[in-house]
Coordinates of C-alpha atoms and ligand atoms in Angstrom, one line a residue:
X1495 CA 0.0 0.0 0.0
X1496 CA 1.1 3.5 -0.8
X1497 CA 0.6 5.9 2.0
X1498 CA 0.3 9.7 2.3
X1499 CA 3.5 11.0 3.8
X1500 CA 3.0 13.4 6.7
X1501 CA 3.2 17.1 6.0
X1502 CA 6.5 18.3 7.4
X1503 CA 4.8 21.2 9.2
X1504 CA 1.4 22.4 10.4
X1505 CA -1.1 23.6 7.7
X1506 CA -0.7 27.1 9.1
X1507 CA 3.1 27.1 8.7
X1508 CA 3.3 28.7 5.2
X1509 CA 0.7 31.5 5.8
X1510 CA 0.2 34.2 4.7
X1511 CA 2.0 33.2 1.5
X1512 CA 0.0 30.0 1.3
X1513 CA -3.1 29.9 3.5
X1514 CA -4.0 27.0 5.8
X1515 CA -7.2 26.6 3.7
X1516 CA -5.2 26.1 0.5
X1517 CA -2.6 23.9 2.2
X1518 CA -5.3 21.8 3.9
X1519 CA -7.2 21.1 0.7
X1520 CA -4.0 20.7 -1.4
X1521 CA -2.5 18.1 0.9
X1522 CA -5.6 16.5 2.5
X1523 CA -7.7 16.3 -0.7
X1524 CA -5.4 16.5 -3.8
X1525 CA -2.3 14.8 -2.6
X1526 CA -4.4 12.2 -0.7
X1527 CA -6.5 11.5 -3.9
X1528 CA -3.4 10.6 -5.9
X1529 CA -2.4 8.1 -3.1
X1530 CA -5.9 6.6 -3.1
X1531 CA -6.0 6.4 -6.9
X1532 CA -2.7 4.7 -7.1
X1533 CA -3.6 2.1 -4.6
X1534 CA -6.7 1.3 -6.6
X1535 CA -4.8 1.3 -9.9
X1536 CA -2.0 -1.1 -8.8
X1537 CA -4.4 -3.8 -7.6
X1538 CA -3.8 -7.0 -9.5
X1539 CA -0.9 -5.5 -11.5
X1540 CA 2.8 -6.1 -11.5
X1541 CA 3.1 -2.9 -9.5
X1542 CA 1.4 -4.2 -6.4
X1543 CA 4.0 -3.9 -3.7
X1544 CA 6.5 -1.9 -5.9
X1545 CA 8.1 1.2 -4.6
X1546 CA 6.9 4.6 -5.8
X1547 CA 10.2 5.2 -7.6
X1548 CA 9.8 1.9 -9.5
X1549 CA 6.3 2.7 -10.6
X1550 CA 7.4 6.1 -11.9
X1551 CA 10.5 4.8 -13.7
X1552 CA 8.6 1.8 -15.3
X1553 CA 5.5 3.7 -16.5
X1554 CA 7.1 7.0 -17.7
X1555 CA 6.4 7.6 -21.4
X1556 CA 4.1 4.6 -21.8
X1557 CA 0.7 5.6 -23.1
X1558 CA -1.0 2.5 -21.8
X1559 CA 0.3 3.2 -18.2
X1560 CA -0.5 6.9 -18.1
X1561 CA -2.9 6.7 -15.2
X1562 CA -0.3 4.8 -13.1
X1563 CA 2.4 7.2 -14.0
X1564 CA 0.3 10.3 -13.4
X1565 CA -0.8 9.3 -10.0
X1566 CA 2.5 7.9 -8.9
X1567 CA 4.5 11.0 -10.1
X1568 CA 2.0 13.3 -8.5
X1569 CA 2.5 11.6 -5.2
X1570 CA 6.3 12.1 -5.6
X1571 CA 6.0 15.7 -6.9
X1572 CA 3.8 16.8 -4.0
X1573 CA 5.9 15.2 -1.3
X1574 CA 8.9 16.9 -2.9
X1575 CA 7.0 20.2 -3.0
X1576 CA 6.1 20.2 0.7
X1577 CA 9.8 19.7 1.5
X1578 CA 10.8 22.4 -1.0
X1579 CA 8.9 25.0 1.2
X1580 CA 9.2 26.1 4.8
X1581 CA 7.9 29.0 6.9
X1582 CA 10.4 31.8 7.0
X1583 CA 12.2 30.4 4.0
X1584 CA 13.5 32.1 0.9
X1585 CA 16.4 34.5 0.8
X1586 CA 19.8 33.6 -0.6
X1587 CA 21.4 30.2 -0.3
X1588 CA 24.9 29.8 1.0
X1589 CA 27.9 27.6 0.4
X1590 CA 28.1 25.3 -2.6
X1591 CA 24.6 26.2 -3.8
X1592 CA 25.4 29.9 -3.8
X1593 CA 28.6 29.3 -5.7
X1594 CA 26.8 27.2 -8.3
X1595 CA 24.0 29.8 -8.7
X1596 CA 26.8 32.3 -9.4
X1597 CA 28.6 30.1 -11.9
X1598 CA 25.7 28.4 -13.6
X1599 CA 22.8 30.8 -13.4
X1600 CA 24.4 34.2 -13.4
X1601 CA 23.9 35.0 -9.7
X1602 CA 21.0 35.1 -7.3
X1603 CA 19.0 37.9 -8.8
X1604 CA 19.2 36.3 -12.2
X1605 CA 18.2 32.9 -10.7
X1606 CA 15.2 34.5 -9.1
X1607 CA 14.1 36.1 -12.3
X1608 CA 14.6 33.0 -14.4
X1609 CA 13.0 30.6 -11.8
X1610 CA 9.9 32.9 -11.7
X1611 CA 9.7 33.4 -15.4
X1612 CA 10.1 29.7 -16.3
X1613 CA 7.6 28.6 -13.7
X1614 CA 5.0 31.2 -14.4
X1615 CA 5.2 30.4 -18.1
X1616 CA 4.3 26.7 -17.8
X1617 CA 1.3 26.5 -20.0
X1618 CA -1.5 24.9 -18.0
X1619 CA -0.9 22.6 -15.1
X1620 CA 2.7 21.7 -14.1
X1621 CA 5.8 22.4 -12.1
X1622 CA 8.8 24.7 -12.0
X1623 CA 12.1 23.1 -10.9
X1624 CA 15.7 23.9 -9.9
X1625 CA 17.6 20.8 -11.0
X1626 CA 21.1 19.5 -11.5
X1627 CA 21.7 18.4 -15.1
X1628 CA 25.1 17.2 -16.2
X1629 CA 26.7 18.6 -13.1
X1630 CA 25.2 22.1 -13.6
X1631 CA 22.2 23.9 -12.1
X1632 CA 19.4 24.4 -14.5
X1633 CA 15.8 25.8 -14.3
X1634 CA 13.2 23.7 -16.0
X1635 CA 9.4 23.3 -16.1
X1636 CA 7.3 20.1 -16.6
X1637 CA 3.7 19.7 -17.6
X1638 CA 1.0 17.9 -15.6
X1639 CA 2.7 15.1 -13.6
X1640 CA 6.0 15.0 -15.5
X1641 CA 9.0 14.7 -13.2
X1642 CA 12.6 15.7 -14.1
X1643 CA 14.1 12.4 -12.8
X1644 CA 12.8 10.5 -15.8
X1645 CA 15.1 12.8 -17.9
X1646 CA 18.1 12.1 -15.8
X1647 CA 17.9 15.4 -14.0
X1648 CA 18.3 15.7 -10.2
X1649 CA 15.6 17.9 -8.6
X1650 CA 16.6 20.3 -5.8
X1651 CA 13.4 22.4 -5.4
X1652 CA 10.0 22.6 -7.0
X1653 CA 7.0 25.0 -7.2
X1654 CA 3.6 23.6 -8.0
X1655 CA 1.7 25.7 -10.5
X1656 CA -1.4 23.6 -10.8
X1657 CA -4.3 26.0 -10.1
X1658 CA -5.2 24.1 -7.0
X1659 CA -1.9 25.3 -5.5
X1660 CA -2.8 29.0 -5.6
X1661 CA -6.2 29.8 -6.9
X1662 CA -8.0 30.2 -3.5
X1663 CA -5.3 32.7 -2.4
X1664 CA -4.2 34.4 -5.6
X1665 CA -7.0 33.5 -8.2
X1666 CA -5.4 34.2 -11.6
X1667 CA -2.3 35.9 -10.2
X1668 CA 0.1 33.0 -10.7
X1669 CA 3.2 35.3 -10.9
X1670 CA 2.4 36.8 -7.4
X1671 CA 2.2 33.3 -5.9
X1672 CA 5.4 32.2 -7.6
X1673 CA 7.4 35.3 -6.6
X1674 CA 6.1 35.1 -3.0
X1675 CA 7.1 31.4 -2.8
X1676 CA 10.6 32.2 -4.1
X1677 CA 11.0 35.2 -1.7
X1678 CA 9.5 33.8 1.4
X1679 CA 9.2 30.0 1.4
X1680 CA 12.0 28.2 -0.5
X1681 CA 13.7 25.7 1.7
X1682 CA 17.4 26.1 0.8
X1683 CA 18.5 23.5 3.4
X1684 CA 16.4 20.9 1.5
X1685 CA 18.0 22.0 -1.7
X1686 CA 21.5 21.7 -0.2
X1687 CA 20.7 18.2 1.1
X1688 CA 19.5 17.2 -2.4
X1689 CA 22.6 18.6 -4.0
X1690 CA 24.7 16.5 -1.6
Ligands
FE2_465 FE1 -0.6 20.2 -6.4

């Protein structure tokens, strides 16, 4: 059985950037539904008892396994998203990450601009990501449930831009949500741990 991982903080922890109402529904309804769906979908298949990573890797790009992939990847994406955020986050990273942002992305201000622009410009539902690709930091976006690991990229941070992530708080103002997350919620300790 796949289980809904606990939120790493209270549902009030990201307010006022992300309200407790948004967080409660996003985690308790949307994230949970992906877990429930996947548990139903794997019944009687080769994926019963498999790890989440295996389901994602073995179903990616396969049209006849799209429902399995979408629900498995959305479980992974959301768990990664919760850890990408923290109350009193944001600001500039330090150490190796700061050095790589300078060398690979033209400095923190440019990183911020590019991360926001790329994430906001995802057409429809999807995700913005800071990843390591070929040893260098890169900013990418993915549509729907797509996850950078299937392209050999190592995710460090993500921002959810499905409308359910921001619509109750920001309505159509996706850019305001993304910029507020970058400025106030990014969890650089999590990014540094992922970088290794
Ligand atoms: Fe979401």
